[in-house]
Amino acid sequence: MSSDPTGRRFVLTSSAGSAEIAQVGAALRALRIGATDLVPRYPDAAPTPAASGVVLVPWPNRIRDGRWTQRGETHQLAISEPKLGNASHGLLRFTPYRAVAERADAVSLAAEVFPQTGYPFHLDTRVTYTLTDHGLDVAHRIVNVGMQTAPVAVGTHPYLFISDVPTADLRVQLDAESWFRTDDRSLPVGEEPLDPPHDLRAPRRLGDLDLDTAYAGLPRGADGRARGVLHAPDGRRLELWAGRDFDFLQVFTTDRYPGQDLAVAIEPMTAPADAFNSGRGLRWLEPGDAWDLEWGLALHS
């Protein structure tokens, strides 16, 4: 008898479609609207590949050398990305969440960040996934349940596709004012105005791009949301929308996702890489304070 390396699988269903959420990392594992899959699947017996769909708390992306200094104190985190010598993707990536509310079309999962080496703060975190007519709404709530003011940033790492179209033939569009130049350890060394290689304001074919780029200065619509969009040749659009405080979007392409010649992640983040050192986008929660965030996915004809 074999067990699922991603833990219990929470299956959501509605008249519009279905979704699967993995217990480990509260990861978005699958999403289907009508007959179209919007999240690439990976083998049942495999652990979550490339942080696919994982919630990233209390920081997204990387911290240089796992070492950070804020408010006159320096802390050393475990190096979770040995190849590049960084602390990567927070402290809950491999944590099994517990269900705190379930219904047919929604699930709320919770996990705590306990005080530990490099992060002596105590957080209660929750994430709620809800199917909609066109996709999925996701709500995060972070509460500082400790005795110290805690630095926090939040992100998530969904891989997206439109299942009946080769990902290389999708076009990606994202409006922004600037992008972060990075070094050979994928850490930011400067924020720069858009240049032609990184300009996604007009849709560009994914097969022509090689990106691992964070964007800032995201314009917001009348609804207060920023957006990244995948366009199919037939006019369909898969939209990732990011609500208040998700002020950064990362676009990452890879040929190392199981079963996919090319995969793309569009990652909503409240802070860019190494924010625990730069302070950019970092949120300080007082004891007892809560932080609520929302993002989602929608398929449009």
Short mmCIF file of C-alpha atoms in Angstrom, two decimals:
data_model
loop_
_atom_site.label_atom_id
_atom_site.label_comp_id
_atom_site.label_asym_id
_atom_site.label_seq_id
_atom_site.Cartn_x
_atom_site.Cartn_y
_atom_site.Cartn_z
CA MET A 1 0.00 0.00 0.00
CA SER A 2 1.49 3.34 -1.03
CA SER A 3 0.66 6.74 0.37
CA ASP A 4 0.35 10.03 -1.49
CA PRO A 5 3.55 12.07 -0.93
CA THR A 6 1.44 15.24 -1.11
CA GLY A 7 -0.83 14.04 1.71
CA ARG A 8 -4.61 14.00 1.68
CA ARG A 9 -6.14 15.36 -1.49
CA PHE A 10 -9.10 17.70 -1.07
CA VAL A 11 -11.37 17.42 -4.13
CA LEU A 12 -13.71 20.33 -4.84
CA THR A 13 -16.62 20.05 -7.25
CA SER A 14 -19.33 22.32 -8.64
CA SER A 15 -21.49 22.54 -11.74
CA ALA A 16 -18.71 24.59 -13.36
CA GLY A 17 -15.75 22.33 -12.70
CA SER A 18 -13.42 20.79 -10.14
CA ALA A 19 -10.19 21.40 -8.25
CA GLU A 20 -7.74 19.39 -6.16
CA ILE A 21 -5.79 20.81 -3.23
CA ALA A 22 -2.89 18.89 -1.70
CA GLN A 23 -2.52 18.73 2.08
CA VAL A 24 1.25 19.30 1.90
CA GLY A 25 1.90 22.99 1.31
CA ALA A 26 -1.85 23.59 0.76
CA ALA A 27 -0.87 23.32 -2.89
CA LEU A 28 -3.22 23.89 -5.82
CA ARG A 29 -2.79 20.56 -7.57
CA ALA A 30 -5.47 20.63 -10.28
CA LEU A 31 -8.18 22.91 -11.65
CA ARG A 32 -10.70 22.17 -14.39
CA ILE A 33 -13.43 24.42 -15.76
CA GLY A 34 -15.77 22.62 -18.11
CA ALA A 35 -13.57 20.28 -20.15
CA THR A 36 -10.44 22.42 -19.84
CA ASP A 37 -7.65 21.81 -17.33
CA LEU A 38 -6.00 25.02 -16.15
CA VAL A 39 -3.28 23.58 -13.90
CA PRO A 40 -0.91 20.93 -15.30
CA ARG A 41 -1.16 17.64 -13.46
CA TYR A 42 1.79 15.59 -12.25
CA PRO A 43 2.03 11.88 -11.34
CA ASP A 44 0.03 10.71 -8.33
CA ALA A 45 3.06 9.01 -6.79
CA ALA A 46 5.32 12.08 -7.13
CA PRO A 47 5.98 14.76 -4.53
CA THR A 48 5.02 18.28 -5.52
CA PRO A 49 7.42 19.33 -8.32
CA ALA A 50 9.01 22.78 -8.52
CA ALA A 51 6.84 24.20 -5.68
CA SER A 52 3.78 23.68 -7.88
CA GLY A 53 0.82 25.52 -6.36
CA VAL A 54 2.41 25.78 -2.91
CA VAL A 55 1.61 28.57 -0.42
CA LEU A 56 4.77 30.53 0.44
CA VAL A 57 4.84 31.91 4.01
CA PRO A 58 6.44 33.83 5.72
CA TRP A 59 8.34 34.80 2.58
CA PRO A 60 8.14 33.97 -1.14
CA ASN A 61 11.15 33.41 -3.36
CA ARG A 62 14.63 33.58 -1.75
CA ILE A 63 16.69 35.02 1.09
CA ARG A 64 20.37 35.43 0.28
CA ASP A 65 22.51 32.96 2.29
CA GLY A 66 19.46 32.43 4.51
CA ARG A 67 20.72 35.41 6.51
CA TRP A 68 18.65 38.50 7.16
CA THR A 69 18.84 41.66 9.23
CA GLN A 70 15.98 43.89 10.28
CA ARG A 71 15.55 46.34 13.16
CA GLY A 72 19.08 45.81 14.35
CA GLU A 73 18.88 42.01 14.66
CA THR A 74 20.41 39.39 12.40
CA HIS A 75 18.95 35.91 11.95
CA GLN A 76 20.21 32.78 10.18
CA LEU A 77 17.72 30.45 8.47
CA ALA A 78 18.38 26.94 7.25
CA ILE A 79 19.61 26.78 3.66
CA SER A 80 16.76 25.08 1.82
CA GLU A 81 18.19 25.70 -1.67
CA PRO A 82 21.72 24.29 -1.36
CA LYS A 83 22.52 24.67 -5.06
CA LEU A 84 22.27 28.46 -4.82
CA GLY A 85 22.91 28.84 -1.10
CA ASN A 86 19.56 30.44 -0.28
CA ALA A 87 16.61 29.99 2.03
CA SER A 88 13.77 29.45 -0.42
CA HIS A 89 9.97 29.70 -0.47
CA GLY A 90 9.22 30.10 3.23
CA LEU A 91 8.69 27.63 6.05
CA LEU A 92 5.46 25.79 5.14
CA ARG A 93 6.33 24.35 1.73
CA PHE A 94 6.53 20.77 3.08
CA THR A 95 4.10 21.18 5.99
CA PRO A 96 0.86 19.18 6.10
CA TYR A 97 -2.08 21.56 6.60
CA ARG A 98 -5.23 20.59 8.49
CA ALA A 99 -8.77 21.13 7.22
CA VAL A 100 -10.78 23.57 9.33
CA ALA A 101 -13.83 23.85 7.04
CA GLU A 102 -15.03 21.80 4.10
CA ARG A 103 -17.92 21.87 1.69
CA ALA A 104 -18.38 20.48 -1.81
CA ASP A 105 -16.97 23.53 -3.61
CA ALA A 106 -14.58 24.96 -1.01
CA VAL A 107 -12.00 24.05 1.61
CA SER A 108 -10.16 26.03 4.30
CA LEU A 109 -6.77 24.74 5.41
CA ALA A 110 -4.64 25.92 8.33
CA ALA A 111 -1.03 25.57 9.46
CA GLU A 112 1.15 27.35 12.00
CA VAL A 113 4.62 28.79 11.60
CA PHE A 114 6.19 28.08 14.98
CA PRO A 115 9.18 30.01 16.36
CA GLN A 116 12.36 28.39 15.09
CA THR A 117 15.98 29.03 14.17
CA GLY A 118 16.11 32.09 11.95
CA TYR A 119 12.44 33.03 12.44
CA PRO A 120 11.54 33.43 16.15
CA PHE A 121 7.92 34.38 15.47
CA HIS A 122 4.59 32.56 15.73
CA LEU A 123 1.97 32.79 12.98
CA ASP A 124 -1.38 31.13 12.40
CA THR A 125 -2.07 30.84 8.66
CA ARG A 126 -5.19 29.88 6.73
CA VAL A 127 -5.98 29.56 3.06
CA THR A 128 -9.44 29.05 1.55
CA TYR A 129 -9.98 27.76 -1.99
CA THR A 130 -13.45 28.30 -3.52
CA LEU A 131 -14.60 27.20 -6.96
CA THR A 132 -16.37 29.87 -9.02
CA ASP A 133 -18.26 29.76 -12.32
CA HIS A 134 -15.06 30.62 -14.20
CA GLY A 135 -12.23 29.39 -11.99
CA LEU A 136 -11.04 29.67 -8.42
CA ASP A 137 -10.93 32.31 -5.67
CA VAL A 138 -8.19 32.03 -3.03
CA ALA A 139 -8.20 33.85 0.33
CA HIS A 140 -5.29 33.97 2.79
CA ARG A 141 -5.40 35.03 6.44
CA ILE A 142 -2.21 35.44 8.49
CA VAL A 143 -2.46 36.14 12.24
CA ASN A 144 0.43 36.94 14.54
CA VAL A 145 -0.30 34.74 17.55
CA GLY A 146 3.09 35.37 19.15
CA MET A 147 4.39 37.98 21.56
CA GLN A 148 6.72 39.81 19.13
CA THR A 149 6.08 42.00 16.11
CA ALA A 150 6.62 39.66 13.15
CA PRO A 151 7.89 40.38 9.62
CA VAL A 152 5.75 38.61 7.03
CA ALA A 153 5.47 38.27 3.26
CA VAL A 154 3.15 35.93 1.35
CA GLY A 155 3.22 34.32 -2.06
CA THR A 156 1.96 31.33 -3.98
CA HIS A 157 3.34 29.39 -6.92
CA PRO A 158 0.61 28.25 -9.35
CA TYR A 159 1.59 26.71 -12.69
CA LEU A 160 -0.97 27.46 -15.39
CA PHE A 161 -1.90 26.21 -18.81
CA ILE A 162 -4.87 25.72 -21.15
CA SER A 163 -4.89 22.00 -21.64
CA ASP A 164 -5.86 21.79 -25.31
CA VAL A 165 -3.21 24.31 -26.42
CA PRO A 166 0.57 23.74 -26.35
CA THR A 167 1.93 26.06 -23.69
CA ALA A 168 4.56 27.32 -26.12
CA ASP A 169 1.73 28.71 -28.28
CA LEU A 170 0.06 30.62 -25.44
CA ARG A 171 0.84 34.33 -25.17
CA VAL A 172 1.54 35.91 -21.81
CA GLN A 173 0.56 39.47 -20.94
CA LEU A 174 1.40 41.42 -17.81
CA ASP A 175 1.38 45.18 -17.32
CA ALA A 176 4.06 46.61 -15.03
CA GLU A 177 6.39 49.58 -14.65
CA SER A 178 9.57 47.77 -13.63
CA TRP A 179 11.35 44.43 -13.30
CA PHE A 180 14.05 43.07 -11.00
CA ARG A 181 17.43 42.24 -12.47
CA THR A 182 18.93 39.18 -10.74
CA ASP A 183 22.35 37.61 -10.31
CA ASP A 184 23.40 34.02 -10.94
CA ARG A 185 21.76 33.00 -7.63
CA SER A 186 18.34 34.32 -8.72
CA LEU A 187 18.56 37.20 -6.24
CA PRO A 188 17.72 40.81 -7.10
CA VAL A 189 20.58 43.23 -7.73
CA GLY A 190 18.49 46.11 -9.06
CA GLU A 191 15.03 47.28 -10.07
CA GLU A 192 14.84 48.71 -13.56
CA PRO A 193 12.28 50.22 -15.95
CA LEU A 194 10.86 47.79 -18.47
CA ASP A 195 13.15 46.98 -21.39
CA PRO A 196 12.24 45.09 -24.58
CA PRO A 197 13.30 41.60 -23.39
CA HIS A 198 11.10 41.86 -20.27
CA ASP A 199 8.20 43.91 -21.59
CA LEU A 200 4.99 41.85 -21.47
CA ARG A 201 2.51 44.69 -21.80
CA ALA A 202 1.61 43.38 -25.24
CA PRO A 203 0.98 39.60 -25.38
CA ARG A 204 4.08 37.56 -26.24
CA ARG A 205 4.38 33.90 -27.23
CA LEU A 206 5.70 31.79 -24.33
CA GLY A 207 7.75 29.56 -26.61
CA ASP A 208 9.86 32.60 -27.50
CA LEU A 209 10.62 33.53 -23.88
CA ASP A 210 12.86 32.37 -21.05
CA LEU A 211 11.73 34.10 -17.87
CA ASP A 212 12.31 34.01 -14.15
CA THR A 213 11.38 37.61 -13.56
CA ALA A 214 9.57 39.58 -10.86
CA TYR A 215 7.56 42.63 -11.89
CA ALA A 216 6.54 45.68 -9.84
CA GLY A 217 4.50 48.82 -10.40
CA LEU A 218 1.42 46.82 -11.34
CA PRO A 219 -1.52 48.93 -12.52
CA ARG A 220 -4.86 48.01 -11.03
CA GLY A 221 -8.29 48.06 -12.60
CA ALA A 222 -11.42 49.65 -11.20
CA ASP A 223 -11.85 46.52 -9.07
CA GLY A 224 -8.44 47.09 -7.45
CA ARG A 225 -6.89 44.00 -9.02
CA ALA A 226 -3.65 43.51 -10.92
CA ARG A 227 -3.58 40.85 -13.61
CA GLY A 228 -1.41 38.42 -15.53
CA VAL A 229 -3.07 36.76 -18.53
CA LEU A 230 -2.45 33.75 -20.77
CA HIS A 231 -4.04 34.14 -24.22
CA ALA A 232 -4.97 31.14 -26.39
CA PRO A 233 -4.95 31.47 -30.21
CA ASP A 234 -8.76 31.06 -30.27
CA GLY A 235 -9.33 34.08 -28.02
CA ARG A 236 -9.77 32.35 -24.67
CA ARG A 237 -8.00 34.02 -21.73
CA LEU A 238 -6.81 32.52 -18.47
CA GLU A 239 -6.49 35.38 -16.03
CA LEU A 240 -4.63 35.38 -12.74
CA TRP A 241 -5.84 38.33 -10.68
CA ALA A 242 -4.09 39.65 -7.58
CA GLY A 243 -5.87 41.66 -4.92
CA ARG A 244 -4.66 44.35 -2.55
CA ASP A 245 -1.09 43.96 -1.19
CA PHE A 246 -0.10 41.43 -3.86
CA ASP A 247 2.08 44.13 -5.42
CA PHE A 248 4.48 41.86 -7.32
CA LEU A 249 4.02 39.15 -9.94
CA GLN A 250 6.74 36.65 -10.87
CA VAL A 251 6.69 34.93 -14.26
CA PHE A 252 8.71 31.71 -14.43
CA THR A 253 9.12 29.39 -17.41
CA THR A 254 10.70 25.94 -17.24
CA ASP A 255 11.20 22.77 -19.27
CA ARG A 256 11.56 20.69 -16.10
CA TYR A 257 7.91 20.25 -15.14
CA PRO A 258 6.81 16.58 -15.34
CA GLY A 259 4.95 15.76 -18.54
CA GLN A 260 5.27 19.28 -19.98
CA ASP A 261 7.62 20.44 -22.72
CA LEU A 262 7.20 23.94 -21.33
CA ALA A 263 5.49 25.13 -18.14
CA VAL A 264 4.78 28.61 -16.83
CA ALA A 265 4.06 29.86 -13.33
CA ILE A 266 2.56 33.27 -12.62
CA GLU A 267 3.17 33.93 -8.94
CA PRO A 268 1.39 36.60 -6.88
CA MET A 269 3.68 37.91 -4.14
CA THR A 270 3.44 40.63 -1.50
CA ALA A 271 7.23 41.13 -1.63
CA PRO A 272 10.05 40.36 -4.05
CA ALA A 273 13.01 38.06 -3.40
CA ASP A 274 15.24 38.91 -0.42
CA ALA A 275 12.64 41.22 1.10
CA PHE A 276 13.74 40.20 4.60
CA ASN A 277 16.93 42.15 3.86
CA SER A 278 15.69 44.93 1.57
CA GLY A 279 12.45 45.51 3.48
CA ARG A 280 10.64 45.97 0.15
CA GLY A 281 7.02 44.88 0.59
CA LEU A 282 7.67 43.45 4.05
CA ARG A 283 4.67 43.62 6.40
CA TRP A 284 5.17 43.90 10.17
CA LEU A 285 2.31 42.32 12.13
CA GLU A 286 1.84 43.35 15.74
CA PRO A 287 0.80 40.62 18.21
CA GLY A 288 -2.83 39.78 17.53
CA ASP A 289 -2.90 41.52 14.13
CA ALA A 290 -4.38 39.77 11.10
CA TRP A 291 -3.62 40.21 7.40
CA ASP A 292 -6.16 39.20 4.74
CA LEU A 293 -5.25 38.69 1.08
CA GLU A 294 -7.00 37.45 -2.05
CA TRP A 295 -6.11 36.27 -5.54
CA GLY A 296 -7.75 34.02 -8.09
CA LEU A 297 -7.98 32.43 -11.52
CA ALA A 298 -10.65 32.90 -14.17
CA LEU A 299 -11.07 31.43 -17.68
CA HIS A 300 -12.85 33.69 -20.16
CA SER A 301 -14.08 32.83 -23.65
#
